[in-house]
Coordinates of C-alpha atoms and ligand atoms in Angstrom, one line a residue:
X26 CA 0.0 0.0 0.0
X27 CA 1.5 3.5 -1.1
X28 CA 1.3 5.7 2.3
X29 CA 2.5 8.9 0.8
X30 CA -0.1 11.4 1.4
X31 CA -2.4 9.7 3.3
X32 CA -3.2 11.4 6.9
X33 CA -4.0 10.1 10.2
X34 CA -5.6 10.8 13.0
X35 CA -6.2 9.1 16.7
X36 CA -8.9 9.9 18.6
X37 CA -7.4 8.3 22.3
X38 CA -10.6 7.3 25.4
X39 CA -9.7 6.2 28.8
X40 CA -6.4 6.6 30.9
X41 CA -3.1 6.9 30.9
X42 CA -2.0 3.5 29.1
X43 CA -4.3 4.2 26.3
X44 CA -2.7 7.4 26.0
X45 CA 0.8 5.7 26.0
X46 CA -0.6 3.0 23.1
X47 CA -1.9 5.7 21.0
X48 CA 1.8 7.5 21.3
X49 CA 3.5 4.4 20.0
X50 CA 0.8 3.4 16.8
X51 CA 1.3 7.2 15.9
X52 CA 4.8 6.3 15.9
X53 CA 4.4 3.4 13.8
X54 CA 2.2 5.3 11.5
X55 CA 4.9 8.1 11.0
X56 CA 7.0 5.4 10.3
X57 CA 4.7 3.8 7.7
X58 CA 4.7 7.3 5.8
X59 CA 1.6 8.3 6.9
X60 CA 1.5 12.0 7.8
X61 CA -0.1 13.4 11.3
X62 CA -3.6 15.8 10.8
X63 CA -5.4 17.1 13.6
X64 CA -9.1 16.7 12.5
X65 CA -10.2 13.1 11.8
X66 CA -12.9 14.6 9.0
X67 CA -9.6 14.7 6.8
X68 CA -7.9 11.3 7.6
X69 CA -7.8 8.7 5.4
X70 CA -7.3 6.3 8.7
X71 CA -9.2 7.0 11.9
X72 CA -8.0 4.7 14.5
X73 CA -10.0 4.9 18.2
X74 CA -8.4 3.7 20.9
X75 CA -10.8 3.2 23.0
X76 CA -12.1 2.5 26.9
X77 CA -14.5 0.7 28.5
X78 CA -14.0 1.4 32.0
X79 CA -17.8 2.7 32.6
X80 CA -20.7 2.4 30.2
X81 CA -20.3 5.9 29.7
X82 CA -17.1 5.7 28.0
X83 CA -18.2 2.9 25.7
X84 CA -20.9 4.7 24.7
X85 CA -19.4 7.6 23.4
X86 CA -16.9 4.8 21.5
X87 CA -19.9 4.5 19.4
X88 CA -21.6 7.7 18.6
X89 CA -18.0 8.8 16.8
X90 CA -17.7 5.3 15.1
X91 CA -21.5 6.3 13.6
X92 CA -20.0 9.4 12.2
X93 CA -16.9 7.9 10.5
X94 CA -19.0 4.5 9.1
X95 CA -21.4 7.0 7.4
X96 CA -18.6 9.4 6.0
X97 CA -17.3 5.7 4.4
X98 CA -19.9 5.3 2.4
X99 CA -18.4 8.4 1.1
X100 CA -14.9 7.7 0.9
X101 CA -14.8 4.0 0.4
X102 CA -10.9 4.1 0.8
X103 CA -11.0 5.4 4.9
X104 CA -9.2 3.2 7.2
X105 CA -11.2 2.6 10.1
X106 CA -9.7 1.0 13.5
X107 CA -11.1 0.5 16.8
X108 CA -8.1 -0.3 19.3
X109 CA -8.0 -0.5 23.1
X110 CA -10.3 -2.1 25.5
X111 CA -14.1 -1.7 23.8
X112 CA -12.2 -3.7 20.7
X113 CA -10.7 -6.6 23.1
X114 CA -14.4 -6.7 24.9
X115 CA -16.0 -6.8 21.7
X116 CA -14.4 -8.2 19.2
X117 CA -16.1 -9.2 16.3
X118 CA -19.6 -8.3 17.5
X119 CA -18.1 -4.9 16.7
X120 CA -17.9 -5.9 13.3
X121 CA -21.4 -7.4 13.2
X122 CA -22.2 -3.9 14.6
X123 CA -20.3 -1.5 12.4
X124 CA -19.6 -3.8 9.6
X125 CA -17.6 -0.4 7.8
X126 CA -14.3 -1.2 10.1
X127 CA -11.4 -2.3 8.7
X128 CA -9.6 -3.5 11.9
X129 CA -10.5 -4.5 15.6
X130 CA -7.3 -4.9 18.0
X131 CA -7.3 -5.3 21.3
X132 CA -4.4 -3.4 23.6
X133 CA -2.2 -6.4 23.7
X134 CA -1.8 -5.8 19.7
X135 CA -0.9 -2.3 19.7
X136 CA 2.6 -2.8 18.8
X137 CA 1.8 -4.9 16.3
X138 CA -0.2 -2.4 13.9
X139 CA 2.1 -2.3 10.9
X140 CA 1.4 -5.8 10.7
X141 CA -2.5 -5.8 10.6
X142 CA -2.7 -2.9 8.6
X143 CA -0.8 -5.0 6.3
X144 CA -3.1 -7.8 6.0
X145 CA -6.2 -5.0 5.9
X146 CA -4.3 -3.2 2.7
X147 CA -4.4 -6.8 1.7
X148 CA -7.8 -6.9 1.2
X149 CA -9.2 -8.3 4.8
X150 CA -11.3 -7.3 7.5
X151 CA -8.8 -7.9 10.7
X152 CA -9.7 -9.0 14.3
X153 CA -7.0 -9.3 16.4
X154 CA -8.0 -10.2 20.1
X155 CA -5.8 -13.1 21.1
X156 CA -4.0 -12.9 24.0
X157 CA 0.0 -12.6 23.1
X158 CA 2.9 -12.1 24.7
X159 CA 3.6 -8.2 24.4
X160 CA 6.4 -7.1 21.9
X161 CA 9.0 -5.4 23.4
X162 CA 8.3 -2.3 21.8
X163 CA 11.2 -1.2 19.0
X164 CA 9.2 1.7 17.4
X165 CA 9.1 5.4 17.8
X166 CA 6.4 6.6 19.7
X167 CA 5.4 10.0 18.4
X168 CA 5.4 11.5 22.2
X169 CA 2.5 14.8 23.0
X170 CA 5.3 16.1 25.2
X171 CA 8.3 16.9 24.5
X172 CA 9.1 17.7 28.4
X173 CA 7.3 15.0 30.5
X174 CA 6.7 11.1 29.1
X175 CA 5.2 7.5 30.0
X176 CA 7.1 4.4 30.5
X177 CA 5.1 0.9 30.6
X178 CA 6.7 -1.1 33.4
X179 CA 4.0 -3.5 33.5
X180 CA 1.1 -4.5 31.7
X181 CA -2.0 -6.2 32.4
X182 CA -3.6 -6.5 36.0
X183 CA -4.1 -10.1 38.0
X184 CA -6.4 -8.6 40.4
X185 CA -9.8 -9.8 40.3
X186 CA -11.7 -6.7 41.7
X187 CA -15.4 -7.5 41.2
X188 CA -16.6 -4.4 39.5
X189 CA -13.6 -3.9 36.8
X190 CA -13.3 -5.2 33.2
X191 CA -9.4 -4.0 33.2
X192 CA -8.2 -7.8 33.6
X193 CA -10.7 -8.7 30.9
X194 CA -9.6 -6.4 28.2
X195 CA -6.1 -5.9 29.8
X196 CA -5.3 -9.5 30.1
X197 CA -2.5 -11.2 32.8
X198 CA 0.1 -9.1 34.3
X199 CA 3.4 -8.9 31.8
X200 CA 6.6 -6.8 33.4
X201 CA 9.2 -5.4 31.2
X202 CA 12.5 -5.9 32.2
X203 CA 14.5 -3.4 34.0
X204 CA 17.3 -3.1 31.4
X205 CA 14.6 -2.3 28.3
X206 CA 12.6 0.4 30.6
X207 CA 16.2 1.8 31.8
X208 CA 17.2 1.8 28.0
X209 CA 13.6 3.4 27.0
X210 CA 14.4 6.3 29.6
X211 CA 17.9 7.0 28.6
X212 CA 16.7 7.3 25.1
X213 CA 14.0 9.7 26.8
X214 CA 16.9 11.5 28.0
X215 CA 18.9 12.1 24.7
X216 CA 15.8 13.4 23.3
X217 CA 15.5 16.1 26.0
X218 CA 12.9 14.7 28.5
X219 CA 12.9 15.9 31.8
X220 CA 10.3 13.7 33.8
X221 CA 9.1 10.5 33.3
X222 CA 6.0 8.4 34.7
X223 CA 6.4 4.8 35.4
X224 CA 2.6 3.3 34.1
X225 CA 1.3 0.2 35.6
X226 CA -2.7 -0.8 36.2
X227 CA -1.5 -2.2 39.2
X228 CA 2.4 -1.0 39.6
X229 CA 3.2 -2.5 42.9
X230 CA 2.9 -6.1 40.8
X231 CA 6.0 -4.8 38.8
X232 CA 8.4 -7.9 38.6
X233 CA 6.6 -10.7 39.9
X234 CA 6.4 -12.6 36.4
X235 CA 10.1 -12.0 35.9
X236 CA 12.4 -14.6 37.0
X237 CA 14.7 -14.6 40.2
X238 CA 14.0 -14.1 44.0
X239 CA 16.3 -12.9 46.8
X240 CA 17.9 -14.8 49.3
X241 CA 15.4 -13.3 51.8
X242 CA 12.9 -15.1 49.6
X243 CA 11.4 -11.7 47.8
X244 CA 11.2 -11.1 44.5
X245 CA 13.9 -10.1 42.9
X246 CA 12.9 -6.8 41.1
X247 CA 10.1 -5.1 42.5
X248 CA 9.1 -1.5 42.1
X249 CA 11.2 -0.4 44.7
X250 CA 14.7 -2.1 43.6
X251 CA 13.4 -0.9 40.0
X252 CA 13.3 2.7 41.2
X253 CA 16.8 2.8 42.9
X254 CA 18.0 1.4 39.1
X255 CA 16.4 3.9 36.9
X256 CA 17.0 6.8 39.0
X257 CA 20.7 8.3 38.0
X258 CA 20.0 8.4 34.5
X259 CA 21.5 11.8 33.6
X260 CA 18.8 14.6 32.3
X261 CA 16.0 13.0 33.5
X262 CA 14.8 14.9 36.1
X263 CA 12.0 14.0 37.9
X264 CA 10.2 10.2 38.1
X265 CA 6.4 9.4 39.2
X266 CA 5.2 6.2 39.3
X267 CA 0.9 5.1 39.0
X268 CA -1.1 3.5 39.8
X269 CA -0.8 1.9 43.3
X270 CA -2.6 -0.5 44.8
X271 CA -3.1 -0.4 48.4
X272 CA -3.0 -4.4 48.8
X273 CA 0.6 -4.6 48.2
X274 CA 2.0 -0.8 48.9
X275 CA 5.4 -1.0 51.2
X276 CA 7.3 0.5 53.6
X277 CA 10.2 -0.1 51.4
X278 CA 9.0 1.8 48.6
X279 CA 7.7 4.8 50.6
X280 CA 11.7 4.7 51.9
X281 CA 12.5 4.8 48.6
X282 CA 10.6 7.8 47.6
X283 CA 11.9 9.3 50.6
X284 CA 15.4 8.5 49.1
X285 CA 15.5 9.1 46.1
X286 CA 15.5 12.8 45.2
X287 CA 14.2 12.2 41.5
X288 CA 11.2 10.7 43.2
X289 CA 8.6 13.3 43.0
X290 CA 6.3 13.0 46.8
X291 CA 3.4 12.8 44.8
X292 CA 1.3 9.4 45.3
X293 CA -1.9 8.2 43.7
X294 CA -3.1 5.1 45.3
X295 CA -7.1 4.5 44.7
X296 CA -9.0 3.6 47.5
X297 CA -12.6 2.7 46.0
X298 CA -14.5 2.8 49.2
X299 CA -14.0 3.8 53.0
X300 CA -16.4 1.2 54.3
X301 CA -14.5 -2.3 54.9
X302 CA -17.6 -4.8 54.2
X303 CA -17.7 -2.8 50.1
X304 CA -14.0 -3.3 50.5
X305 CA -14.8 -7.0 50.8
X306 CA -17.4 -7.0 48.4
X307 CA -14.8 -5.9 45.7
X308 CA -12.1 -7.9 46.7
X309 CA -9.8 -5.3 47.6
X310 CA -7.8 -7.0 50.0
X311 CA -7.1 -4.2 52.7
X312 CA -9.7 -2.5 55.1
X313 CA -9.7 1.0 55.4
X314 CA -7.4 1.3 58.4
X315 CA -4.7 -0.6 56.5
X316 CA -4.9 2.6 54.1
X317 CA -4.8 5.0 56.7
X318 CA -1.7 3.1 58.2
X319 CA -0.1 3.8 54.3
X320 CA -1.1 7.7 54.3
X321 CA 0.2 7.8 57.5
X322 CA 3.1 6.1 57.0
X323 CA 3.7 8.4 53.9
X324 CA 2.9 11.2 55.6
X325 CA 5.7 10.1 58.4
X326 CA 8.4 10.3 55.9
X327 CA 7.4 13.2 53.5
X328 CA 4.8 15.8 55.6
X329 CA 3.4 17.6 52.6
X330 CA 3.6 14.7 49.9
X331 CA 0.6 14.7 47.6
X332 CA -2.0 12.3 47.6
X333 CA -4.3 10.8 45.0
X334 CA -6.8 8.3 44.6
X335 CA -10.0 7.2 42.9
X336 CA -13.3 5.8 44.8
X337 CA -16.5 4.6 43.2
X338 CA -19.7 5.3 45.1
X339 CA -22.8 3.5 44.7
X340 CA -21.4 0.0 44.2
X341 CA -23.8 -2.4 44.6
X342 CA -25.9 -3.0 48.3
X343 CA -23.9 0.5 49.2
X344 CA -26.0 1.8 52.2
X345 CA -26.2 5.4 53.4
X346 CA -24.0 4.4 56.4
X347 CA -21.3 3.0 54.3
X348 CA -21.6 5.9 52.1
X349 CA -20.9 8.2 54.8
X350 CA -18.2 5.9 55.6
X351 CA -16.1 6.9 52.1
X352 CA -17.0 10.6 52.9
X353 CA -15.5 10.5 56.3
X354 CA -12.2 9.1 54.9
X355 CA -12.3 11.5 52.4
X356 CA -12.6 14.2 54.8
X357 CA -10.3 12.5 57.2
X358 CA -7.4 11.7 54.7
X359 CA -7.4 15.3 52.9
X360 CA -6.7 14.0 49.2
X361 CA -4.8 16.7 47.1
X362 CA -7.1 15.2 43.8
X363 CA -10.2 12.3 44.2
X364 CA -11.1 11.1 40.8
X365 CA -14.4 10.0 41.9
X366 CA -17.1 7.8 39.8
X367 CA -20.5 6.3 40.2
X368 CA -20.3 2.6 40.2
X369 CA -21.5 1.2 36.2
X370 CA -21.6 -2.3 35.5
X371 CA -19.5 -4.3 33.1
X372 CA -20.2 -7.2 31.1
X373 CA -18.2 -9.9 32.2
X374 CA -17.7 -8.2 35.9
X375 CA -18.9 -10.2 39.0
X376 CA -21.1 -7.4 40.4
X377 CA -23.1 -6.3 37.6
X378 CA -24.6 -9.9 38.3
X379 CA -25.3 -8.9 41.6
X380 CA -29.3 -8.1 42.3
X381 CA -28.7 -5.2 45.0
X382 CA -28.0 -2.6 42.4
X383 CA -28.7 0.9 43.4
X384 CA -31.0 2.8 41.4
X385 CA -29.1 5.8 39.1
X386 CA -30.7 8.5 41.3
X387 CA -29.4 7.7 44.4
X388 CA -25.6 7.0 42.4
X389 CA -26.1 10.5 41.0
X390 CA -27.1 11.9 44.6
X391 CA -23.7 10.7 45.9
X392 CA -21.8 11.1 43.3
X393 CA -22.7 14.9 43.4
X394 CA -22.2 14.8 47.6
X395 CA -18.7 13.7 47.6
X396 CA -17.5 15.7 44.5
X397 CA -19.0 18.6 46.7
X398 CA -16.7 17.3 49.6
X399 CA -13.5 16.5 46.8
X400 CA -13.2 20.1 46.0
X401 CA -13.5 21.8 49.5
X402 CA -10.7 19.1 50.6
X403 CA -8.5 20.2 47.8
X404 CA -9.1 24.1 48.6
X405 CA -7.7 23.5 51.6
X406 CA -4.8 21.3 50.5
X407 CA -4.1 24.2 47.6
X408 CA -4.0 27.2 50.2
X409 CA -1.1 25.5 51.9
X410 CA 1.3 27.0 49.0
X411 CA 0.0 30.4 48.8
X412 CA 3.2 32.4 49.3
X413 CA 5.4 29.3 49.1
X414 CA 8.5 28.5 46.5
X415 CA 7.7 25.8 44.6
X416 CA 9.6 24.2 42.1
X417 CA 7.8 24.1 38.7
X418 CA 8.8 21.8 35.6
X419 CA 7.5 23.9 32.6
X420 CA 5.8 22.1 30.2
X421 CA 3.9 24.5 27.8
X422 CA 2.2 27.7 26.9
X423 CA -1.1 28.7 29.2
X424 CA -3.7 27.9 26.7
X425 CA -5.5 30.8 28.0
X426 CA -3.6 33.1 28.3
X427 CA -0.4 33.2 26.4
X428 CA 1.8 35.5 28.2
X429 CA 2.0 32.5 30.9
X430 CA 3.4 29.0 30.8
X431 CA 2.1 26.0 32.2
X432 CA 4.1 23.2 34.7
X433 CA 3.6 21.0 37.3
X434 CA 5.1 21.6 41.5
X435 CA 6.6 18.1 42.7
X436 CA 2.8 17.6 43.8
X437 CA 1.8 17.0 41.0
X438 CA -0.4 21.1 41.1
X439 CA -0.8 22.7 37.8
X440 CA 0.6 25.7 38.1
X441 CA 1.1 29.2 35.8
X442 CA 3.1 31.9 35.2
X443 CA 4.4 34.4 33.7
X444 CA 7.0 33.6 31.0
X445 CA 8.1 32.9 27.8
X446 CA 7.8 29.6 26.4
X447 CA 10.6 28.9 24.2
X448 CA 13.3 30.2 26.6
X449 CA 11.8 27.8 29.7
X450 CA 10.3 24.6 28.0
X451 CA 12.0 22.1 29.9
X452 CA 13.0 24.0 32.6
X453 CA 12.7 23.5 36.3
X454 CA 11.9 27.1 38.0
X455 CA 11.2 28.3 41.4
X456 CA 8.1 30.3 41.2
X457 CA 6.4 32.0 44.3
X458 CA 2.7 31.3 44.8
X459 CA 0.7 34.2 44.9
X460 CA -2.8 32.7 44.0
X461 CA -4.4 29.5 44.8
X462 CA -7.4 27.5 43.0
X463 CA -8.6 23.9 44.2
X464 CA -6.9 22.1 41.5
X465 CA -4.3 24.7 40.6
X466 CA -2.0 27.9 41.3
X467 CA -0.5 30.9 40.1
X468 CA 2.9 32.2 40.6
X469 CA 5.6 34.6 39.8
X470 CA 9.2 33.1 38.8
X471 CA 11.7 34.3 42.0
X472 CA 15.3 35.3 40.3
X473 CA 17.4 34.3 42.6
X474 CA 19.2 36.8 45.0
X475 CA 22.8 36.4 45.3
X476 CA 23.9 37.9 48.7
X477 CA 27.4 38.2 49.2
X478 CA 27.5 39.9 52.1
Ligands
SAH16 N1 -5.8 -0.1 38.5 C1 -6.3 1.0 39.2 C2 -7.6 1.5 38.6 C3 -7.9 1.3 37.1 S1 -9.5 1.8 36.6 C4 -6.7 0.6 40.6 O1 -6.6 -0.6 41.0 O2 -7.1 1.4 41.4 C5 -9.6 3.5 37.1 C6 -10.7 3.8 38.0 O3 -11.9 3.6 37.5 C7 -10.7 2.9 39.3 O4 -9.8 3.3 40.2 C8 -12.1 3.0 39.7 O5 -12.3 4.0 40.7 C9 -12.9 3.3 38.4 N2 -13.7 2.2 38.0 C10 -13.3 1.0 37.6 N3 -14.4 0.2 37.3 C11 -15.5 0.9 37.6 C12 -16.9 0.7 37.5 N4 -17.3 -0.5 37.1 N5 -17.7 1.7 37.8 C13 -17.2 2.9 38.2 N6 -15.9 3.2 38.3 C14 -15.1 2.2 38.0
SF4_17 FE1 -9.1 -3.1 38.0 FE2 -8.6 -3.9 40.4 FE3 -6.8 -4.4 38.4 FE4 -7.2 -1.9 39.3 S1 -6.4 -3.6 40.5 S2 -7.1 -2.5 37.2 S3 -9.4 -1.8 39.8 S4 -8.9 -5.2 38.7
F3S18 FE1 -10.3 2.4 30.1 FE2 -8.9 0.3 29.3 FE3 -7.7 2.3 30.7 S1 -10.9 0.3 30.1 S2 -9.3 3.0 32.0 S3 -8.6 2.5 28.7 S4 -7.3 0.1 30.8

């Protein structure tokens, strides 16, 4: 198939791994010859990579897909791909549905596009949903940032948490090794990346389906003795790590953190629910004082780290009591952000089965009583910069304002201010607070004072 000319665009769902996939299939397409355009009207290949965590999110999957199957009828020559989890959950019912795609490919495939492009300029409709052993990736990716990037460590999840389809679609845990993610950040590096993000569904699994254990009987590379490896890498800057899971967090690793200096203090470890019988109910595996103990714990070694988390509310047989219970940890705990969702059931998830489902008006009810509770918390965990020096990693212009740039503190806080782009793209500046918002901040670069007195 002659490329030349032909555009692409990628229209990416869900979180931060899909984003990562959808960075390394644009880099394959580059590579093919295809050529980047921003609105998918104009592509001769539409790829979705797509997510399927809520009902919500599949939903919209399919009101765009309606768009581009009618526009083929059009332009019988469009490309049309459906990637990421709704494509591994669906497989070819998606084609039964939307018989106008070209190519369904679940997330374990993505490194393997060239190839099933080939056999759809071939003249086949492609499904591609077996599991497989993921490539060890040897493309490009074509990266948003040019400042801040995302490393896979691990792929897959092994939990079984009743309400979640990621294991489904996601498939069983699969861990790099440490030399090919140390080799993928020291190529980040030479290209002039400053901070990286470690991505796992479950990152604290990191290493347990590689080979070798201690002599203390411990696996031999886990998150933590992954961290201490990665971290001297000259250039690179800054390192985060997500998501954690409170099941399996350590002392060890919080020391780490502590550590390390790279190692930003800026933790997001989802806690679902603050009552422990929903705990139980979605096999979590810790109660609600074992993730106090954590924050604690955290909070022990690094007093103002940030702290992040997701909770569901409304999961099935949820009473107002154990409701109230999530609220009073949110309240108690003080998160920095709280991604927070009403429960939705899956296909193929234990609880949707269930037949004490809560009806979507009390969901809604709660759902709107602890975002009311999220943003207050994170007021007061914003005003504790005003007037501090923070340092800021600057990642782009202000889209609203373009006399300001755009970073992030150590935290993890969006922050603005004043400056010119192309001099600090990259750059890690102290900037004084002087105005605080729940979610981010405003500042004024300090120059620093020389005294020689
Ligand atoms: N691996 C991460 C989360 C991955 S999914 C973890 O273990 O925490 C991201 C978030 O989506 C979850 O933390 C959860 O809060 C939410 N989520 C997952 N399944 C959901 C469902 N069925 N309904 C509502 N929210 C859900
Ligand atoms: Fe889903 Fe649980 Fe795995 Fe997170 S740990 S991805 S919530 S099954
Ligand atoms: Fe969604 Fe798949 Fe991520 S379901 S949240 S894109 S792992």
């Amino acid at each position: 198939m002659n490329t030349v000319n032909k555009k692409y665009n990628i229209v990416t769902f869900g979180c931060q791994m899909n984003k990562a996939d959808s960075e390394r299939m644009a880099g394959i397409l580059d590579t093919m010859g295809f050529e980047w355009v921003a609105e998918p009207e104009k592509a001769d290949l539409v790829l979705y990579n797509t997510c399927t965590i809520r009902d919500n999110a599949e939903q919209k999957v399919y009101s765009y897909l309606g768009r581009q199957a009618k526009r083929k009828h059009q332009k019988p020559d469009l490309t049309l791909v459906v990637a990421g989890c709704v494509a591994q959950q669906e497989g070819e019912q998606l084609l039964r549905r939307v018989p106008e795609l070209d190519l369904v490919m679940g997330p374990q495939h993505a490194n393997r596009l060239e190839d099933l492009l080939q056999q759809v300029f071939d003249g086949n409709q492609v499904v591609a949903t077996e599991p497989v052993h993921i490539f060890e990736d040897i493309t490009k990716p074509r990266r948003d940032s040019k400042v801040t990037a995302w490393v896979n460590i691990i792929y897959g999840c092994n939990e079984r948490c009743s309400y979640c389809v990621v294991p489904n679609v996601r498939g069983v845990e699969q861990s790099r090794t440490p030399e090919a993610i140390k080799g993928e950040m020291a190529e980040l590096a030479r290209q002039g990346y400053t901070e990286i993000t470690l991505l796992g569904q479950n990152i604290d699994a990191y290493g347990r389906d590689l080979p070798g254990t201690t002599p203390e009987g411990r696996h031999q590379h886990t998150l933590t003795d992954l961290l201490y490896y990665v971290h001297d890498i000259p250039g690179i800057e800054r390192i985060r790590f997500a998501t954690s899971h409170p099941r399996y967090f350590t002392e060890r690793l919080i020391k780490a953190c502590y550590d390390l200096p790279k190692v930003c203090e800026h933790f997001h470890i989802p806690f679902q629910s603050g009552d422990n019988e929903i705990l139980k109910a979605m096999k979590r595996g810790y109660t609600h004082e074992k993730y106090r103990r954590i924050i604690a714990k955290i909070r022990e070694y690094m007093p103002d780290a940030a702290i992040s988390a997701d909770a569901i509310v409304g999961f099935p047989g949820e009473t107002e009591a154990q409701f109230e219970n999530t609220l009073k940890l949110v309240d108690d705990i003080g998160f920095d952000i709280l991604n927070t969702a009403a429960y939705s059931p899956r296909p193929g998830t234990p609880a949707a089965l269930w037949d004490n489902q809560l009806s979507e008006a009390v969901k809604s009810d709660r759902l709107q009583r602890i975002n009311h509770l999220v943003s207050i918390k994170a007021a007061e965990r914003s005003a504790r910069y005003q007037d501090r020096i923070e340092t800021v990693l600057v990642e782009d212009q202000n889209p609203k304002n373009l006399t300001q740039v755009m970073g992030r503190t150590r935290g993890n806080r969006l922050t603005f201010f004043p400056g010119d782009i192309e001099e600090l793209r990259g750059k890690i500046v102290p900037v004084k607070i002087t105005e605080v918002r729940p979610f981010s901040l405003t500042g004024e670069v300090v120059i620093p004072v020389f005294n020689n007195g």
